[in-house]
């Protein structure tokens, strides 16, 4: 017997200046089921959910929950009426504690006046115990790794006792163990009769936990099918409108001479204890490891974001310091950071500003003013080369999908003509079609003689794109493997070496 419809969104339309983001999209979520929402970046998934959650006002269409029409005016309105959302981009008060973040906007009070710290602590412990979340409620958010911050956000959504919970790319920052934990939480929510809307680009997850799947393309509804009737190939065909036979482009780069030598690198105030390795011209060097293994810290110490404690860095045999990012850029390094919203984009600025910001010196005319013409030309190149979906160069970057924001940042760094490109989770939150484009771009850069170092949590990505893979464990380099002749099992064994 089919479960009753809990939520019905009918013919939802939403337009922004220069683009129709949603064109008559419908979605039905049944009680006690997981309904996956899939599509390429820019397909309209997040826009549809923001219309549900009260962040955007829909232009037309209707939304009913439990048979009653709803029209939330704000996210607070949605939360108070049984709809919660775990956003892809974390938006937390980083200087406050975990407990504060859990209760922001709804502090329990005594006598309607005084905030009760004891009640907050008690309820936080109860929620964490129920969900088996092992995070210190007293910890300041900024001190936690991204994966734990994500688990706090998930616990917060569950704490509202919502009828509908939207998960937007919830596993993009989670370890494999934490993903399994999240799936257990989702099973618990299903047993309570909750309706789960699950947005993800990870098709293996979708096929594993979903009951129904709706696929969108370019702001329109394409199909809704039972998950058990779908395959990965069929999902890809429906998403991109064409066959995508290979997940990874052919590897045509040929590593040559060593261009970068790193010896005994360690960082002050970070997890990085020791790493020594070489990077060749035209090589894609992957870095694998569990969360907290020191993967990101290797890149941040190379780029001067973090203070180096010990170690020597040589580029073309010449020792360099890279004491700060400005010096690193001057020496031919570029860093794509893990968290694009926090450390990648300038949200209130437009596409052009975000594209040229790292290369401003090249646009100076007479050392006084910037060449608007040259900035427009370079931005146009980045939009075309990266296949960025945007109405104009003047569009604010925060209005783009996460994947298109990532493409802007990659385009920005390519304009600096780096010799060594450092990529931290370059395809996080990006759809399968756009991933292929970025993989091709990385391989093309290697073919052009650049050296690429890439951190990724996705093992198939490292195996499919990289030439060699370094494995970090407990802040140390645990081993090095040839991508062609290794396995996920060998990498995971090395990743656990110093844990």
Short mmCIF file of C-alpha atoms in Angstrom, two decimals:
data_model
loop_
_atom_site.label_atom_id
_atom_site.label_comp_id
_atom_site.label_asym_id
_atom_site.label_seq_id
_atom_site.Cartn_x
_atom_site.Cartn_y
_atom_site.Cartn_z
CA UNK A 1 0.00 0.00 0.00
CA UNK A 2 1.44 3.36 -1.06
CA UNK A 3 2.09 5.95 1.62
CA UNK A 4 -0.12 9.07 1.51
CA UNK A 5 1.16 12.31 -0.01
CA UNK A 6 2.63 14.52 2.69
CA UNK A 7 3.82 17.37 0.46
CA UNK A 8 2.66 18.43 -3.00
CA UNK A 9 4.31 21.18 -5.03
CA UNK A 10 2.40 21.90 -8.24
CA UNK A 11 3.58 23.88 -11.30
CA UNK A 12 6.09 26.03 -9.39
CA UNK A 13 7.51 28.91 -11.44
CA UNK A 14 10.26 31.33 -10.41
CA UNK A 15 12.04 33.95 -12.51
CA UNK A 16 15.09 36.07 -11.76
CA UNK A 17 16.33 38.93 -13.97
CA UNK A 18 17.50 37.32 -17.21
CA UNK A 19 16.75 33.70 -16.28
CA UNK A 20 13.72 31.46 -15.67
CA UNK A 21 14.96 29.34 -12.78
CA UNK A 22 11.81 27.19 -12.47
CA UNK A 23 9.28 26.50 -15.20
CA UNK A 24 6.22 24.60 -13.97
CA UNK A 25 8.01 22.12 -11.69
CA UNK A 26 6.00 19.62 -9.62
CA UNK A 27 7.09 17.38 -6.73
CA UNK A 28 5.15 14.97 -4.50
CA UNK A 29 6.70 13.59 -1.31
CA UNK A 30 5.07 10.66 0.48
CA UNK A 31 5.02 10.19 4.25
CA UNK A 32 7.80 7.95 5.55
CA UNK A 33 9.84 7.99 2.33
CA UNK A 34 13.05 9.46 0.93
CA UNK A 35 12.45 11.42 -2.27
CA UNK A 36 15.69 12.20 -4.11
CA UNK A 37 15.91 15.39 -6.16
CA UNK A 38 18.56 15.24 -8.88
CA UNK A 39 19.84 17.37 -11.73
CA UNK A 40 22.91 19.20 -13.00
CA UNK A 41 24.11 22.37 -11.30
CA UNK A 42 21.72 25.14 -12.28
CA UNK A 43 18.85 22.69 -12.87
CA UNK A 44 16.78 24.48 -10.20
CA UNK A 45 16.87 21.98 -7.32
CA UNK A 46 17.98 24.43 -4.62
CA UNK A 47 15.68 27.16 -6.01
CA UNK A 48 12.69 24.81 -5.72
CA UNK A 49 13.59 24.02 -2.11
CA UNK A 50 14.05 27.70 -1.28
CA UNK A 51 10.53 28.33 -2.60
CA UNK A 52 9.29 25.62 -0.21
CA UNK A 53 11.35 26.93 2.71
CA UNK A 54 10.21 30.56 2.40
CA UNK A 55 13.56 31.97 1.25
CA UNK A 56 12.11 32.80 -2.19
CA UNK A 57 8.56 33.79 -3.08
CA UNK A 58 7.33 31.64 -5.97
CA UNK A 59 5.84 33.50 -8.94
CA UNK A 60 3.10 30.92 -9.50
CA UNK A 61 2.06 27.42 -8.49
CA UNK A 62 0.77 25.89 -5.27
CA UNK A 63 2.24 24.03 -2.28
CA UNK A 64 0.15 21.86 0.05
CA UNK A 65 1.22 19.93 3.16
CA UNK A 66 -1.14 17.44 4.78
CA UNK A 67 -3.74 18.66 2.29
CA UNK A 68 -3.55 22.30 3.42
CA UNK A 69 -2.11 25.03 1.19
CA UNK A 70 1.00 26.67 2.62
CA UNK A 71 2.94 29.79 1.68
CA UNK A 72 5.81 30.37 4.08
CA UNK A 73 7.06 33.96 4.20
CA UNK A 74 10.41 33.13 5.81
CA UNK A 75 12.57 30.21 6.90
CA UNK A 76 11.44 30.88 10.49
CA UNK A 77 7.85 30.47 9.33
CA UNK A 78 8.76 27.17 7.62
CA UNK A 79 10.58 25.81 10.68
CA UNK A 80 7.68 26.67 12.98
CA UNK A 81 5.28 24.82 10.66
CA UNK A 82 7.13 21.55 10.23
CA UNK A 83 9.66 22.07 7.41
CA UNK A 84 13.42 22.00 8.15
CA UNK A 85 16.39 22.20 5.80
CA UNK A 86 20.05 21.22 6.01
CA UNK A 87 21.74 23.58 3.56
CA UNK A 88 24.64 22.59 1.31
CA UNK A 89 26.61 25.69 2.32
CA UNK A 90 27.01 25.85 6.09
CA UNK A 91 25.94 29.18 7.56
CA UNK A 92 26.85 29.02 11.23
CA UNK A 93 27.91 31.38 13.99
CA UNK A 94 31.53 30.21 14.08
CA UNK A 95 32.53 32.15 17.21
CA UNK A 96 29.69 30.64 19.25
CA UNK A 97 29.44 27.18 20.82
CA UNK A 98 27.76 24.14 19.37
CA UNK A 99 24.90 24.54 21.86
CA UNK A 100 24.39 28.19 20.89
CA UNK A 101 24.22 27.24 17.22
CA UNK A 102 21.67 24.53 17.92
CA UNK A 103 19.29 26.97 19.64
CA UNK A 104 19.88 30.24 17.79
CA UNK A 105 16.59 32.06 17.30
CA UNK A 106 14.69 29.82 19.73
CA UNK A 107 16.55 29.99 23.05
CA UNK A 108 14.55 28.26 25.82
CA UNK A 109 13.59 30.84 28.44
CA UNK A 110 12.51 30.81 32.05
CA UNK A 111 9.45 32.92 32.74
CA UNK A 112 9.54 34.09 29.13
CA UNK A 113 12.47 36.41 29.90
CA UNK A 114 15.71 34.75 30.96
CA UNK A 115 17.57 32.37 28.64
CA UNK A 116 18.10 29.06 30.43
CA UNK A 117 21.61 27.71 29.81
CA UNK A 118 20.85 24.55 31.82
CA UNK A 119 17.79 23.70 29.70
CA UNK A 120 19.81 24.29 26.51
CA UNK A 121 22.60 21.99 27.67
CA UNK A 122 20.12 19.31 28.79
CA UNK A 123 18.18 19.36 25.50
CA UNK A 124 21.39 19.37 23.46
CA UNK A 125 22.64 16.28 25.29
CA UNK A 126 19.28 14.57 24.76
CA UNK A 127 19.28 15.30 21.01
CA UNK A 128 22.90 14.20 20.59
CA UNK A 129 22.29 11.02 22.60
CA UNK A 130 19.19 10.18 20.55
CA UNK A 131 21.09 10.64 17.29
CA UNK A 132 24.36 9.17 18.63
CA UNK A 133 26.23 12.36 17.63
CA UNK A 134 29.63 12.61 19.31
CA UNK A 135 30.36 16.34 19.27
CA UNK A 136 31.30 18.41 22.32
CA UNK A 137 28.33 20.78 22.95
CA UNK A 138 30.71 23.28 24.57
CA UNK A 139 33.11 23.43 21.61
CA UNK A 140 33.33 26.64 19.59
CA UNK A 141 32.13 25.93 16.04
CA UNK A 142 35.27 27.32 14.36
CA UNK A 143 37.42 24.70 16.14
CA UNK A 144 35.51 21.77 14.62
CA UNK A 145 36.25 20.07 11.29
CA UNK A 146 33.67 20.61 8.55
CA UNK A 147 32.28 17.09 8.96
CA UNK A 148 31.39 17.66 12.63
CA UNK A 149 29.88 21.05 11.85
CA UNK A 150 27.71 19.31 9.24
CA UNK A 151 26.54 16.76 11.83
CA UNK A 152 25.57 19.62 14.16
CA UNK A 153 23.47 21.11 11.34
CA UNK A 154 21.78 17.76 10.76
CA UNK A 155 21.04 17.41 14.49
CA UNK A 156 19.60 20.94 14.50
CA UNK A 157 17.21 20.12 11.65
CA UNK A 158 16.06 16.93 13.37
CA UNK A 159 15.53 18.81 16.65
CA UNK A 160 12.62 20.78 15.15
CA UNK A 161 10.55 17.55 14.95
CA UNK A 162 9.73 18.55 11.37
CA UNK A 163 7.36 16.65 9.09
CA UNK A 164 9.51 17.45 6.05
CA UNK A 165 13.33 17.64 6.18
CA UNK A 166 15.34 18.75 3.15
CA UNK A 167 18.94 17.50 2.96
CA UNK A 168 20.92 19.49 0.37
CA UNK A 169 24.20 17.65 -0.38
CA UNK A 170 24.44 16.47 3.27
CA UNK A 171 27.34 14.05 2.75
CA UNK A 172 29.68 16.36 0.80
CA UNK A 173 31.78 16.98 3.94
CA UNK A 174 31.25 13.68 5.76
CA UNK A 175 33.54 10.70 6.18
CA UNK A 176 32.30 7.23 5.16
CA UNK A 177 31.50 6.36 8.79
CA UNK A 178 29.54 9.61 9.20
CA UNK A 179 27.63 8.93 5.97
CA UNK A 180 26.53 5.56 7.38
CA UNK A 181 25.53 7.35 10.58
CA UNK A 182 23.44 9.85 8.62
CA UNK A 183 21.65 7.02 6.79
CA UNK A 184 20.72 5.46 10.14
CA UNK A 185 19.27 8.82 11.22
CA UNK A 186 17.29 9.02 7.98
CA UNK A 187 15.91 5.50 8.56
CA UNK A 188 14.82 6.60 12.03
CA UNK A 189 13.08 9.67 10.59
CA UNK A 190 11.31 7.52 7.98
CA UNK A 191 9.98 5.25 10.71
CA UNK A 192 8.45 8.32 12.37
CA UNK A 193 6.58 9.17 9.17
CA UNK A 194 8.79 12.07 8.09
CA UNK A 195 9.13 12.92 4.43
CA UNK A 196 12.77 13.34 3.39
CA UNK A 197 13.83 15.36 0.33
CA UNK A 198 17.39 14.34 -0.47
CA UNK A 199 19.51 16.35 -2.92
CA UNK A 200 22.79 14.75 -3.96
CA UNK A 201 25.05 14.20 -6.96
CA UNK A 202 26.25 10.88 -5.52
CA UNK A 203 24.21 8.36 -7.46
CA UNK A 204 25.27 5.35 -5.40
CA UNK A 205 23.76 7.08 -2.33
CA UNK A 206 20.58 7.95 -4.22
CA UNK A 207 20.00 4.40 -5.41
CA UNK A 208 20.73 3.03 -1.95
CA UNK A 209 18.47 5.14 0.27
CA UNK A 210 15.76 6.62 -1.97
CA UNK A 211 12.21 5.43 -2.51
CA UNK A 212 11.41 7.90 -5.30
CA UNK A 213 13.59 10.01 -7.58
CA UNK A 214 12.67 13.24 -9.37
CA UNK A 215 15.05 14.53 -12.02
CA UNK A 216 15.21 18.14 -13.18
CA UNK A 217 16.98 19.80 -16.11
CA UNK A 218 17.31 23.54 -16.88
CA UNK A 219 14.56 24.53 -14.46
CA UNK A 220 12.04 21.96 -15.70
CA UNK A 221 10.68 18.63 -14.46
CA UNK A 222 12.03 15.69 -16.49
CA UNK A 223 10.88 12.52 -14.71
CA UNK A 224 9.77 10.96 -11.41
CA UNK A 225 10.47 7.24 -11.00
CA UNK A 226 10.70 4.66 -8.21
CA UNK A 227 14.40 4.38 -7.28
CA UNK A 228 14.35 0.60 -7.74
CA UNK A 229 13.56 1.06 -11.44
CA UNK A 230 16.57 3.31 -12.13
CA UNK A 231 20.23 2.67 -12.93
CA UNK A 232 23.17 5.10 -12.82
CA UNK A 233 23.29 5.23 -16.62
CA UNK A 234 19.57 6.02 -16.83
CA UNK A 235 19.86 8.78 -14.20
CA UNK A 236 22.79 10.36 -16.07
CA UNK A 237 20.88 10.23 -19.37
CA UNK A 238 17.84 11.92 -17.81
CA UNK A 239 19.97 14.54 -16.03
CA UNK A 240 22.19 15.64 -18.88
CA UNK A 241 19.92 14.75 -21.81
CA UNK A 242 22.58 12.59 -23.42
CA UNK A 243 24.62 9.46 -22.84
CA UNK A 244 27.73 9.86 -20.68
CA UNK A 245 29.59 6.65 -21.27
CA UNK A 246 32.77 7.42 -19.33
CA UNK A 247 32.96 9.09 -15.93
CA UNK A 248 36.53 10.21 -16.55
CA UNK A 249 38.21 11.64 -19.67
CA UNK A 250 41.12 9.74 -21.24
CA UNK A 251 44.39 10.54 -19.47
CA UNK A 252 46.66 12.06 -22.08
CA UNK A 253 49.08 13.91 -19.81
CA UNK A 254 52.65 12.59 -19.55
CA UNK A 255 54.55 13.46 -16.34
CA UNK A 256 58.08 14.73 -17.05
CA UNK A 257 60.80 16.27 -14.87
CA UNK A 258 60.38 17.10 -11.20
CA UNK A 259 59.28 20.72 -10.70
CA UNK A 260 58.37 20.74 -7.00
CA UNK A 261 60.26 19.12 -4.11
CA UNK A 262 58.84 19.13 -0.59
CA UNK A 263 60.96 17.82 2.29
CA UNK A 264 59.88 17.27 5.92
CA UNK A 265 56.98 19.73 5.73
CA UNK A 266 55.14 20.32 9.01
CA UNK A 267 52.88 23.07 10.21
CA UNK A 268 52.61 25.14 13.37
CA UNK A 269 49.26 24.87 15.13
CA UNK A 270 47.97 22.30 12.59
CA UNK A 271 47.62 18.52 12.26
CA UNK A 272 50.43 18.31 9.70
CA UNK A 273 53.44 16.59 11.31
CA UNK A 274 55.55 15.40 8.37
CA UNK A 275 55.27 15.10 4.60
CA UNK A 276 57.96 14.71 1.95
CA UNK A 277 57.19 14.26 -1.75
CA UNK A 278 57.87 15.40 -5.30
CA UNK A 279 55.62 16.72 -8.06
CA UNK A 280 56.47 16.35 -11.75
CA UNK A 281 55.72 18.66 -14.62
CA UNK A 282 52.48 17.54 -16.26
CA UNK A 283 51.55 15.30 -13.32
CA UNK A 284 48.29 15.07 -11.35
CA UNK A 285 49.20 14.10 -7.79
CA UNK A 286 46.33 13.06 -5.56
CA UNK A 287 46.18 13.24 -1.77
CA UNK A 288 43.92 10.75 0.04
CA UNK A 289 43.24 10.23 3.73
CA UNK A 290 40.54 10.16 6.37
CA UNK A 291 39.00 13.32 7.75
CA UNK A 292 41.56 15.02 10.03
CA UNK A 293 44.51 13.23 8.40
CA UNK A 294 46.24 16.47 7.38
CA UNK A 295 45.32 16.43 3.66
CA UNK A 296 44.10 20.03 3.55
CA UNK A 297 46.94 21.19 5.77
CA UNK A 298 49.49 20.05 3.18
CA UNK A 299 47.97 22.42 0.63
CA UNK A 300 47.53 25.27 3.12
CA UNK A 301 51.15 25.07 4.27
CA UNK A 302 52.39 25.00 0.67
CA UNK A 303 50.30 28.09 -0.12
CA UNK A 304 51.25 30.04 3.00
CA UNK A 305 47.75 30.06 4.49
CA UNK A 306 49.12 28.21 7.52
CA UNK A 307 52.46 28.90 9.18
CA UNK A 308 55.10 26.33 8.31
CA UNK A 309 57.00 24.86 11.24
CA UNK A 310 59.68 22.86 9.44
CA UNK A 311 60.43 21.82 5.90
CA UNK A 312 61.90 22.91 2.59
CA UNK A 313 60.01 23.75 -0.61
CA UNK A 314 61.91 23.88 -3.91
CA UNK A 315 60.41 24.95 -7.23
CA UNK A 316 62.61 24.10 -10.25
CA UNK A 317 65.44 23.39 -7.80
CA UNK A 318 65.25 26.84 -6.18
CA UNK A 319 64.17 27.11 -2.55
CA UNK A 320 61.08 29.25 -1.96
CA UNK A 321 59.38 30.25 1.28
CA UNK A 322 55.71 30.98 0.43
CA UNK A 323 55.32 32.79 3.75
CA UNK A 324 51.87 34.01 2.76
CA UNK A 325 49.37 33.58 -0.11
CA UNK A 326 50.58 36.73 -1.91
CA UNK A 327 54.12 35.35 -2.06
CA UNK A 328 52.78 31.93 -3.14
CA UNK A 329 50.82 33.47 -6.02
CA UNK A 330 53.93 35.39 -7.08
CA UNK A 331 55.84 32.09 -7.10
CA UNK A 332 53.26 30.48 -9.42
CA UNK A 333 50.98 28.68 -6.94
CA UNK A 334 47.17 28.73 -6.88
CA UNK A 335 44.84 27.26 -4.24
CA UNK A 336 41.22 26.25 -4.68
CA UNK A 337 39.94 26.01 -1.10
CA UNK A 338 37.67 23.33 0.36
CA UNK A 339 34.87 25.66 1.46
CA UNK A 340 33.99 27.93 -1.44
CA UNK A 341 31.41 29.99 0.46
CA UNK A 342 33.64 30.74 3.46
CA UNK A 343 37.02 31.12 1.73
CA UNK A 344 36.39 31.10 -2.01
CA UNK A 345 33.75 33.52 -3.23
CA UNK A 346 32.99 37.17 -2.52
CA UNK A 347 29.25 36.64 -2.27
CA UNK A 348 27.99 40.21 -2.75
CA UNK A 349 30.29 40.88 -5.71
CA UNK A 350 29.52 39.98 -9.31
CA UNK A 351 30.98 37.30 -11.57
CA UNK A 352 33.54 39.67 -13.10
CA UNK A 353 34.94 40.83 -9.75
CA UNK A 354 35.17 37.25 -8.50
CA UNK A 355 36.94 36.15 -11.70
CA UNK A 356 39.63 38.84 -11.90
CA UNK A 357 40.29 39.46 -8.18
CA UNK A 358 43.49 37.35 -8.00
CA UNK A 359 44.97 38.87 -11.16
CA UNK A 360 44.35 42.61 -10.77
CA UNK A 361 47.93 43.69 -11.44
CA UNK A 362 47.69 42.43 -15.01
CA UNK A 363 44.83 44.85 -15.72
CA UNK A 364 46.61 48.02 -14.61
CA UNK A 365 46.92 50.79 -17.21
CA UNK A 366 49.86 53.05 -16.50
CA UNK A 367 49.92 51.74 -12.95
CA UNK A 368 46.87 53.84 -12.10
CA UNK A 369 43.54 52.44 -13.28
CA UNK A 370 42.18 49.05 -14.28
CA UNK A 371 41.31 48.10 -17.85
CA UNK A 372 37.59 47.39 -17.86
CA UNK A 373 37.82 46.02 -21.40
CA UNK A 374 40.52 43.46 -20.50
CA UNK A 375 38.62 42.38 -17.36
CA UNK A 376 35.47 41.84 -19.43
CA UNK A 377 37.42 39.83 -22.02
CA UNK A 378 39.03 37.58 -19.41
CA UNK A 379 35.71 37.06 -17.61
CA UNK A 380 34.06 36.16 -20.94
CA UNK A 381 36.87 33.62 -21.53
CA UNK A 382 36.33 32.06 -18.08
CA UNK A 383 32.54 31.84 -18.58
CA UNK A 384 33.00 30.14 -21.95
CA UNK A 385 35.90 27.88 -20.97
CA UNK A 386 34.28 26.72 -17.73
CA UNK A 387 30.72 26.53 -19.15
CA UNK A 388 29.46 28.79 -16.36
CA UNK A 389 25.69 29.22 -16.38
CA UNK A 390 25.04 32.91 -15.61
CA UNK A 391 22.76 35.54 -17.19
CA UNK A 392 25.55 38.18 -17.32
CA UNK A 393 28.99 39.02 -15.96
CA UNK A 394 27.26 41.46 -13.60
CA UNK A 395 25.26 38.74 -11.83
CA UNK A 396 26.09 38.38 -8.12
CA UNK A 397 28.00 35.15 -7.62
CA UNK A 398 25.93 34.15 -4.60
CA UNK A 399 22.89 33.71 -6.87
CA UNK A 400 24.64 30.96 -8.88
CA UNK A 401 24.44 27.27 -8.04
CA UNK A 402 27.30 25.83 -5.97
CA UNK A 403 28.83 24.12 -8.98
CA UNK A 404 28.83 27.29 -11.06
CA UNK A 405 30.43 29.19 -8.18
CA UNK A 406 33.19 26.56 -8.15
CA UNK A 407 33.75 27.01 -11.88
CA UNK A 408 34.15 30.79 -11.41
CA UNK A 409 36.85 30.21 -8.77
CA UNK A 410 38.74 27.74 -10.99
CA UNK A 411 38.57 30.25 -13.84
CA UNK A 412 39.91 32.94 -11.51
CA UNK A 413 43.00 30.91 -10.68
CA UNK A 414 43.66 29.89 -14.28
CA UNK A 415 43.96 33.58 -15.18
CA UNK A 416 46.98 33.82 -12.85
CA UNK A 417 48.72 31.21 -15.08
CA UNK A 418 49.93 29.06 -12.17
CA UNK A 419 52.70 26.49 -12.44
CA UNK A 420 51.41 24.52 -9.46
CA UNK A 421 47.66 24.23 -8.98
CA UNK A 422 46.47 23.10 -5.53
CA UNK A 423 42.91 21.79 -5.57
CA UNK A 424 41.03 20.95 -2.35
CA UNK A 425 37.87 18.94 -3.13
CA UNK A 426 37.50 20.54 -6.59
CA UNK A 427 34.26 18.74 -7.49
CA UNK A 428 32.47 18.85 -4.13
CA UNK A 429 28.76 19.47 -4.68
CA UNK A 430 29.11 19.38 -8.48
CA UNK A 431 26.97 17.28 -10.81
CA UNK A 432 28.27 14.44 -12.94
CA UNK A 433 28.31 16.41 -16.20
CA UNK A 434 30.17 19.38 -14.70
CA UNK A 435 32.58 17.01 -12.93
CA UNK A 436 33.60 15.57 -16.28
CA UNK A 437 34.32 19.10 -17.57
CA UNK A 438 36.50 19.87 -14.54
CA UNK A 439 38.34 16.54 -14.83
CA UNK A 440 39.03 17.37 -18.49
CA UNK A 441 40.28 20.82 -17.51
CA UNK A 442 42.63 19.34 -14.88
CA UNK A 443 44.02 16.86 -17.41
CA UNK A 444 44.41 19.65 -20.02
CA UNK A 445 46.38 21.72 -17.49
CA UNK A 446 48.66 18.76 -16.84
CA UNK A 447 49.09 18.27 -20.62
CA UNK A 448 50.14 21.94 -20.82
CA UNK A 449 52.95 21.23 -18.34
CA UNK A 450 51.34 22.38 -15.09
CA UNK A 451 51.75 20.43 -11.88
CA UNK A 452 48.47 19.63 -10.10
CA UNK A 453 48.01 18.47 -6.50
CA UNK A 454 44.45 17.39 -5.75
CA UNK A 455 42.84 16.50 -2.42
CA UNK A 456 39.63 14.49 -2.69
CA UNK A 457 37.39 12.41 -0.42
CA UNK A 458 36.09 10.49 -3.43
CA UNK A 459 38.32 7.47 -4.03
CA UNK A 460 37.07 6.74 -7.59
CA UNK A 461 37.89 10.36 -8.48
CA UNK A 462 41.49 10.02 -7.29
CA UNK A 463 41.91 6.70 -9.08
CA UNK A 464 40.31 7.99 -12.28
CA UNK A 465 42.14 11.32 -12.60
CA UNK A 466 45.48 11.11 -10.80
CA UNK A 467 48.85 9.63 -11.80
CA UNK A 468 50.10 9.02 -8.25
CA UNK A 469 48.31 9.24 -4.90
CA UNK A 470 49.84 10.27 -1.57
CA UNK A 471 48.04 8.86 1.47
CA UNK A 472 47.97 10.89 4.70
CA UNK A 473 47.30 9.38 8.12
CA UNK A 474 47.40 11.11 11.50
CA UNK A 475 49.20 14.13 10.06
CA UNK A 476 51.93 12.04 8.41
CA UNK A 477 52.56 10.78 4.91
CA UNK A 478 51.73 7.08 5.27
CA UNK A 479 52.58 6.01 1.74
CA UNK A 480 52.51 6.64 -1.97
CA UNK A 481 50.77 4.53 -4.62
CA UNK A 482 50.54 4.40 -8.40
CA UNK A 483 46.95 5.21 -9.34
CA UNK A 484 46.93 2.63 -12.14
CA UNK A 485 48.11 -0.24 -9.97
CA UNK A 486 46.44 0.34 -6.62
CA UNK A 487 43.03 -0.33 -5.07
CA UNK A 488 40.68 1.39 -2.65
CA UNK A 489 41.56 -1.29 -0.09
CA UNK A 490 45.30 -0.50 -0.26
CA UNK A 491 44.60 3.25 0.11
CA UNK A 492 42.29 2.73 3.10
CA UNK A 493 44.85 0.46 4.78
CA UNK A 494 47.49 3.20 4.47
CA UNK A 495 44.98 5.84 5.64
CA UNK A 496 44.57 3.91 8.92
CA UNK A 497 48.34 3.47 9.48
CA UNK A 498 48.87 6.21 12.10
CA UNK A 499 45.29 6.59 13.38
#
